[in-house]
Amino acid sequence: MLMNLVFGILTMTLCLMLQSLLLVAAMRYYLGHEYLVNSPSLIASIIVVNGVIILLVVGNVMQAAIWALLFQLLGEFDLFSKAFYHSMVNFATLGYGDIVMSDKHKLLGPIEALNGVLMIGVSTAALMWFYQDALKKTRRARGY
């Protein structure tokens, strides 16, 4: 059990670092396209915000892939595709239960779910900030 906690905390730390890098990338993307957000075109703002969404979703999928790699390295799954599916179910906290890990490593599932809740929450909070900022700037450009 202690080793599962260690593996879980180390994997969460790696995911947090990845999330931080992708938040910085999303901010740079947003600021690099700020001229579109400052225009009166709502479509231009939506395009920029959609770019941010894509970066954040890719980041969450990459984190689930990191967990899947851990599961595979621990010998829980022979195919990465199966490990990845199981990981996405955990990360998104769906909890289907159609694939379960052995008793030896099953504690990693809830740890990944906790990681997913936190990282999806961070992504949602960041997205709302970008969306609100874009809407405010577009409204200002339209003279509202």
Coordinates of N, CA and C in Angstrom, one line a residue:
M1 N 0.8 -1.2 0.0 CA 0.0 0.0 0.0 C 0.9 1.3 0.0
L2 N 1.9 1.3 0.8 CA 2.8 2.4 0.8 C 3.4 2.7 -0.5
M3 N 3.8 1.7 -1.3 CA 4.4 1.9 -2.6 C 3.4 2.5 -3.5
N4 N 2.1 2.1 -3.4 CA 1.1 2.7 -4.3 C 0.9 4.2 -4.0
L5 N 1.0 4.5 -2.7 CA 0.9 5.9 -2.4 C 2.1 6.7 -2.9
V6 N 3.3 6.1 -2.8 CA 4.5 6.8 -3.4 C 4.3 6.9 -4.9
F7 N 4.0 5.8 -5.6 CA 3.8 5.9 -7.0 C 2.7 6.9 -7.4
G8 N 1.6 6.9 -6.6 CA 0.5 7.8 -6.9 C 0.9 9.3 -6.7
I9 N 1.6 9.6 -5.6 CA 2.0 11.0 -5.4 C 3.0 11.4 -6.4
L10 N 4.0 10.6 -6.8 CA 5.0 10.9 -7.8 C 4.3 11.2 -9.1
T11 N 3.3 10.3 -9.5 CA 2.6 10.5 -10.7 C 1.8 11.8 -10.7
M12 N 1.1 12.0 -9.6 CA 0.4 13.3 -9.5 C 1.3 14.5 -9.6
T13 N 2.4 14.4 -9.0 CA 3.4 15.5 -9.1 C 3.8 15.8 -10.6
L14 N 4.1 14.7 -11.3 CA 4.5 14.8 -12.7 C 3.3 15.4 -13.5
C15 N 2.1 15.0 -13.2 CA 0.9 15.5 -13.9 C 0.7 17.0 -13.6
L16 N 1.0 17.4 -12.3 CA 0.9 18.8 -11.9 C 1.9 19.6 -12.7
M17 N 3.1 19.1 -12.9 CA 4.1 19.9 -13.6 C 3.6 20.0 -15.1
L18 N 3.1 18.9 -15.7 CA 2.6 19.0 -17.0 C 1.5 20.0 -17.1
Q19 N 0.6 20.0 -16.2 CA -0.6 20.9 -16.2 C -0.1 22.3 -16.1
S20 N 0.9 22.6 -15.3 CA 1.5 23.9 -15.2 C 2.1 24.4 -16.5
L21 N 2.8 23.5 -17.2 CA 3.4 23.8 -18.5 C 2.4 24.1 -19.5
L22 N 1.3 23.3 -19.5 CA 0.2 23.6 -20.5 C -0.6 24.8 -20.2
L23 N -0.7 25.2 -18.9 CA -1.4 26.4 -18.6 C -0.5 27.6 -19.1
V24 N 0.8 27.5 -18.9 CA 1.7 28.6 -19.4 C 1.6 28.6 -21.0
A25 N 1.5 27.5 -21.6 CA 1.4 27.4 -23.1 C 0.0 28.0 -23.5
A26 N -1.0 27.7 -22.8 CA -2.3 28.3 -23.1 C -2.3 29.8 -22.9
M27 N -1.7 30.3 -21.8 CA -1.6 31.7 -21.6 C -0.8 32.4 -22.7
R28 N 0.3 31.8 -23.1 CA 1.1 32.3 -24.2 C 0.3 32.4 -25.5
Y29 N -0.4 31.3 -25.8 CA -1.2 31.2 -27.0 C -2.3 32.4 -27.0
Y30 N -2.9 32.5 -25.8 CA -4.0 33.5 -25.7 C -3.4 34.9 -25.9
L31 N -2.3 35.2 -25.2 CA -1.7 36.5 -25.3 C -1.1 36.8 -26.7
G32 N -0.6 35.7 -27.3 CA -0.1 35.8 -28.7 C -1.2 36.1 -29.7
H33 N -2.4 35.8 -29.4 CA -3.6 36.1 -30.3 C -4.5 37.2 -29.7
E34 N -4.0 37.9 -28.8 CA -4.8 39.0 -28.1 C -5.4 40.0 -29.1
Y35 N -4.7 40.2 -30.2 CA -5.2 41.2 -31.2 C -6.6 40.7 -31.7
L36 N -6.8 39.4 -31.8 CA -8.1 38.8 -32.2 C -9.1 39.0 -31.1
V37 N -8.7 38.8 -29.9 CA -9.6 39.0 -28.8 C -10.0 40.5 -28.6
N38 N -9.1 41.4 -28.9 CA -9.4 42.8 -28.8 C -10.2 43.4 -30.0
S39 N -10.5 42.5 -30.9 CA -11.3 43.0 -32.1 C -12.8 42.9 -31.7
P40 N -13.6 43.5 -32.5 CA -15.1 43.4 -32.2 C -15.7 42.1 -32.6
S41 N -14.9 41.2 -33.3 CA -15.5 40.0 -33.8 C -15.6 38.9 -32.7
L42 N -16.8 38.5 -32.4 CA -17.0 37.5 -31.4 C -16.5 36.1 -31.9
I43 N -16.5 35.9 -33.2 CA -16.0 34.7 -33.8 C -14.5 34.6 -33.6
A44 N -13.8 35.7 -33.7 CA -12.3 35.7 -33.5 C -12.0 35.3 -32.1
S45 N -12.8 35.8 -31.1 CA -12.6 35.5 -29.7 C -12.9 34.0 -29.5
I46 N -13.9 33.5 -30.1 CA -14.3 32.1 -29.9 C -13.2 31.2 -30.5
I47 N -12.6 31.6 -31.6 CA -11.5 30.8 -32.2 C -10.3 30.7 -31.2
V48 N -10.0 31.9 -30.6 CA -8.9 31.9 -29.7 C -9.2 31.0 -28.4
V49 N -10.4 31.2 -27.9 CA -10.7 30.4 -26.7 C -10.8 28.9 -27.0
N50 N -11.2 28.6 -28.2 CA -11.2 27.1 -28.6 C -9.8 26.6 -28.7
G51 N -8.8 27.4 -29.1 CA -7.4 27.0 -29.1 C -7.0 26.7 -27.7
V52 N -7.4 27.5 -26.8 CA -7.1 27.3 -25.3 C -7.7 26.0 -24.9
I53 N -9.0 25.7 -25.3 CA -9.6 24.5 -24.9 C -8.9 23.3 -25.4
I54 N -8.4 23.4 -26.6 CA -7.7 22.2 -27.2 C -6.4 22.0 -26.4
L55 N -5.7 23.0 -26.1 CA -4.5 22.8 -25.3 C -4.8 22.2 -23.9
L56 N -5.8 22.6 -23.3 CA -6.1 22.1 -22.0 C -6.6 20.7 -22.0
V57 N -7.4 20.3 -23.0 CA -7.9 19.0 -23.2 C -6.8 18.0 -23.5
V58 N -5.9 18.5 -24.4 CA -4.7 17.6 -24.7 C -3.9 17.4 -23.5
G59 N -3.8 18.4 -22.6 CA -3.0 18.2 -21.4 C -3.7 17.2 -20.5
N60 N -5.0 17.2 -20.4 CA -5.6 16.2 -19.5 C -5.5 14.8 -20.1
V61 N -5.6 14.7 -21.4 CA -5.4 13.4 -22.0 C -4.0 12.9 -21.8
M62 N -3.0 13.8 -21.9 CA -1.6 13.4 -21.7 C -1.4 12.9 -20.3
Q63 N -2.1 13.5 -19.4 CA -2.0 13.1 -18.0 C -2.5 11.7 -17.8
A64 N -3.7 11.4 -18.4 CA -4.2 10.1 -18.3 C -3.3 9.1 -19.0
A65 N -2.6 9.5 -20.0 CA -1.6 8.6 -20.7 C -0.4 8.3 -19.8
I66 N 0.0 9.3 -19.0 CA 1.1 9.0 -18.0 C 0.6 8.0 -17.0
W67 N -0.6 8.1 -16.5 CA -1.1 7.1 -15.6 C -1.2 5.7 -16.2
A68 N -1.6 5.7 -17.5 CA -1.7 4.4 -18.2 C -0.3 3.8 -18.3
L69 N 0.7 4.6 -18.6 CA 2.0 4.1 -18.7 C 2.5 3.5 -17.3
L70 N 2.1 4.2 -16.2 CA 2.4 3.6 -14.9 C 1.7 2.3 -14.7
F71 N 0.5 2.2 -15.1 CA -0.3 0.9 -14.9 C 0.4 -0.2 -15.7
Q72 N 0.8 0.2 -16.9 CA 1.4 -0.8 -17.8 C 2.8 -1.2 -17.2
L73 N 3.6 -0.3 -16.7 CA 4.9 -0.6 -16.1 C 4.7 -1.5 -14.9
L74 N 3.6 -1.3 -14.2 CA 3.4 -2.1 -13.0 C 2.9 -3.5 -13.3
G75 N 2.6 -3.8 -14.6 CA 2.2 -5.1 -15.1 C 0.7 -5.3 -15.0
E76 N -0.1 -4.2 -14.8 CA -1.5 -4.4 -14.7 C -2.2 -4.6 -16.0
F77 N -1.6 -4.1 -17.1 CA -2.2 -4.3 -18.4 C -1.1 -4.7 -19.4
D78 N -1.5 -5.6 -20.3 CA -0.5 -6.0 -21.4 C -0.5 -5.0 -22.6
L79 N -1.7 -4.4 -22.8 CA -1.8 -3.5 -23.9 C -2.0 -2.0 -23.4
F80 N -1.2 -1.1 -24.1 CA -1.4 0.3 -23.6 C -2.8 0.8 -23.9
S81 N -3.4 0.3 -24.9 CA -4.8 0.8 -25.2 C -5.8 0.5 -24.1
K82 N -5.6 -0.7 -23.5 CA -6.5 -1.1 -22.4 C -6.1 -0.3 -21.1
A83 N -4.8 -0.1 -20.9 CA -4.4 0.7 -19.8 C -4.9 2.2 -19.9
F84 N -4.8 2.7 -21.2 CA -5.2 4.1 -21.4 C -6.8 4.2 -21.2
Y85 N -7.5 3.3 -21.7 CA -9.0 3.3 -21.5 C -9.3 3.3 -20.0
H86 N -8.7 2.4 -19.3 CA -8.9 2.3 -17.8 C -8.5 3.7 -17.2
S87 N -7.4 4.2 -17.6 CA -6.9 5.4 -17.0 C -7.9 6.6 -17.3
M88 N -8.4 6.7 -18.5 CA -9.3 7.7 -18.9 C -10.6 7.6 -18.0
V89 N -11.1 6.4 -17.8 CA -12.2 6.2 -16.9 C -11.9 6.7 -15.5
N90 N -10.8 6.4 -15.0 CA -10.4 6.9 -13.7 C -10.2 8.4 -13.6
F91 N -9.5 8.9 -14.6 CA -9.2 10.3 -14.6 C -10.4 11.2 -14.7
A92 N -11.4 10.7 -15.5 CA -12.6 11.5 -15.6 C -13.6 11.1 -14.5
T93 N -13.3 10.3 -13.6 CA -14.1 9.8 -12.5 C -15.4 9.2 -13.0
L94 N -15.4 8.5 -14.1 CA -16.6 7.8 -14.6 C -16.9 6.6 -13.7
G95 N -15.8 5.8 -13.5 CA -16.0 4.7 -12.6 C -16.8 3.5 -13.2
Y96 N -16.7 3.3 -14.5 CA -17.5 2.2 -15.1 C -17.3 0.9 -14.4
G97 N -16.1 0.5 -14.0 CA -15.8 -0.7 -13.3 C -15.8 -1.9 -14.2
D98 N -15.8 -1.7 -15.6 CA -15.7 -2.9 -16.5 C -14.3 -3.5 -16.5
I99 N -13.3 -2.7 -16.2 CA -12.0 -3.2 -16.1 C -11.4 -2.7 -14.7
V100 N -10.9 -3.7 -14.0 CA -10.4 -3.3 -12.7 C -9.0 -3.8 -12.5
M101 N -8.2 -3.2 -11.7 CA -6.9 -3.6 -11.5 C -6.8 -4.6 -10.4
S102 N -5.7 -5.3 -10.2 CA -5.5 -6.3 -9.2 C -5.6 -5.6 -7.8
D103 N -5.8 -6.4 -6.8 CA -5.8 -5.9 -5.4 C -4.5 -5.2 -5.1
K104 N -3.4 -5.7 -5.7 CA -2.1 -5.1 -5.4 C -2.0 -3.6 -5.7
H105 N -2.6 -3.2 -6.8 CA -2.5 -1.8 -7.2 C -3.8 -1.0 -7.4
K106 N -4.9 -1.6 -6.9 CA -6.2 -0.9 -7.1 C -6.3 0.4 -6.4
L107 N -5.5 0.7 -5.4 CA -5.5 2.0 -4.7 C -5.1 3.1 -5.7
L108 N -4.4 2.8 -6.7 CA -4.0 3.8 -7.7 C -5.2 4.4 -8.5
G109 N -6.2 3.6 -8.6 CA -7.4 4.1 -9.3 C -8.0 5.4 -8.6
P110 N -8.3 5.3 -7.4 CA -8.9 6.5 -6.7 C -7.9 7.6 -6.6
I111 N -6.6 7.3 -6.5 CA -5.6 8.4 -6.5 C -5.6 9.1 -7.9
E112 N -5.7 8.3 -9.0 CA -5.8 9.0 -10.3 C -7.1 9.8 -10.4
A113 N -8.2 9.3 -9.8 CA -9.5 10.0 -9.9 C -9.3 11.3 -9.2
L114 N -8.7 11.3 -8.0 CA -8.4 12.6 -7.3 C -7.6 13.5 -8.2
N115 N -6.6 13.0 -8.8 CA -5.7 13.8 -9.7 C -6.6 14.4 -10.8
G116 N -7.4 13.6 -11.4 CA -8.3 14.0 -12.5 C -9.2 15.1 -12.1
V117 N -9.9 14.9 -10.9 CA -10.8 16.0 -10.4 C -10.1 17.3 -10.3
L118 N -8.9 17.2 -9.7 CA -8.1 18.5 -9.5 C -7.7 19.1 -10.8
M119 N -7.1 18.3 -11.7 CA -6.6 18.9 -13.0 C -7.7 19.3 -13.9
I120 N -8.8 18.6 -13.9 CA -9.9 19.1 -14.8 C -10.5 20.3 -14.2
G121 N -10.5 20.4 -12.8 CA -11.0 21.7 -12.2 C -10.1 22.8 -12.5
V122 N -8.8 22.6 -12.5 CA -7.8 23.7 -12.8 C -8.0 24.1 -14.3
S123 N -8.2 23.1 -15.2 CA -8.5 23.4 -16.6 C -9.8 24.3 -16.7
T124 N -10.8 23.9 -16.0 CA -12.1 24.6 -16.1 C -11.9 26.0 -15.6
A125 N -11.2 26.2 -14.5 CA -11.0 27.5 -13.9 C -10.2 28.4 -14.9
A126 N -9.2 27.8 -15.5 CA -8.4 28.6 -16.4 C -9.2 29.0 -17.6
L127 N -10.0 28.0 -18.1 CA -10.8 28.3 -19.3 C -11.8 29.4 -19.0
M128 N -12.4 29.4 -17.9 CA -13.4 30.4 -17.5 C -12.7 31.8 -17.5
W129 N -11.5 31.8 -17.0 CA -10.8 33.1 -17.0 C -10.6 33.6 -18.4
F130 N -10.1 32.7 -19.3 CA -9.8 33.1 -20.6 C -11.1 33.5 -21.3
Y131 N -12.2 32.8 -21.1 CA -13.5 33.1 -21.7 C -14.0 34.5 -21.2
Q132 N -13.9 34.7 -19.9 CA -14.4 36.0 -19.4 C -13.6 37.1 -19.9
D133 N -12.3 37.0 -19.9 CA -11.4 38.0 -20.4 C -11.7 38.3 -21.9
A134 N -11.8 37.3 -22.7 CA -12.1 37.5 -24.1 C -13.4 38.2 -24.3
L135 N -14.4 37.8 -23.5 CA -15.8 38.4 -23.7 C -15.7 39.9 -23.3
K136 N -15.0 40.2 -22.2 CA -14.9 41.6 -21.8 C -14.2 42.4 -22.8
K137 N -13.1 41.9 -23.4 CA -12.3 42.6 -24.4 C -13.1 42.8 -25.7
T138 N -13.8 41.8 -26.1 CA -14.7 41.9 -27.3 C -15.8 42.9 -27.1
R139 N -16.4 42.9 -25.9 CA -17.4 43.9 -25.6 C -16.9 45.3 -25.6
R140 N -15.7 45.4 -25.1 CA -15.1 46.8 -25.0 C -14.8 47.2 -26.5
A141 N -14.3 46.3 -27.3 CA -14.0 46.7 -28.7 C -15.3 47.0 -29.5
R142 N -16.4 46.5 -29.1 CA -17.7 46.8 -29.7 C -18.3 48.1 -29.2
G143 N -17.7 48.6 -28.1 CA -18.2 49.8 -27.5 C -19.3 49.6 -26.5
Y144 N -19.5 48.4 -25.9 CA -20.5 48.1 -24.9 C -20.0 48.5 -23.6

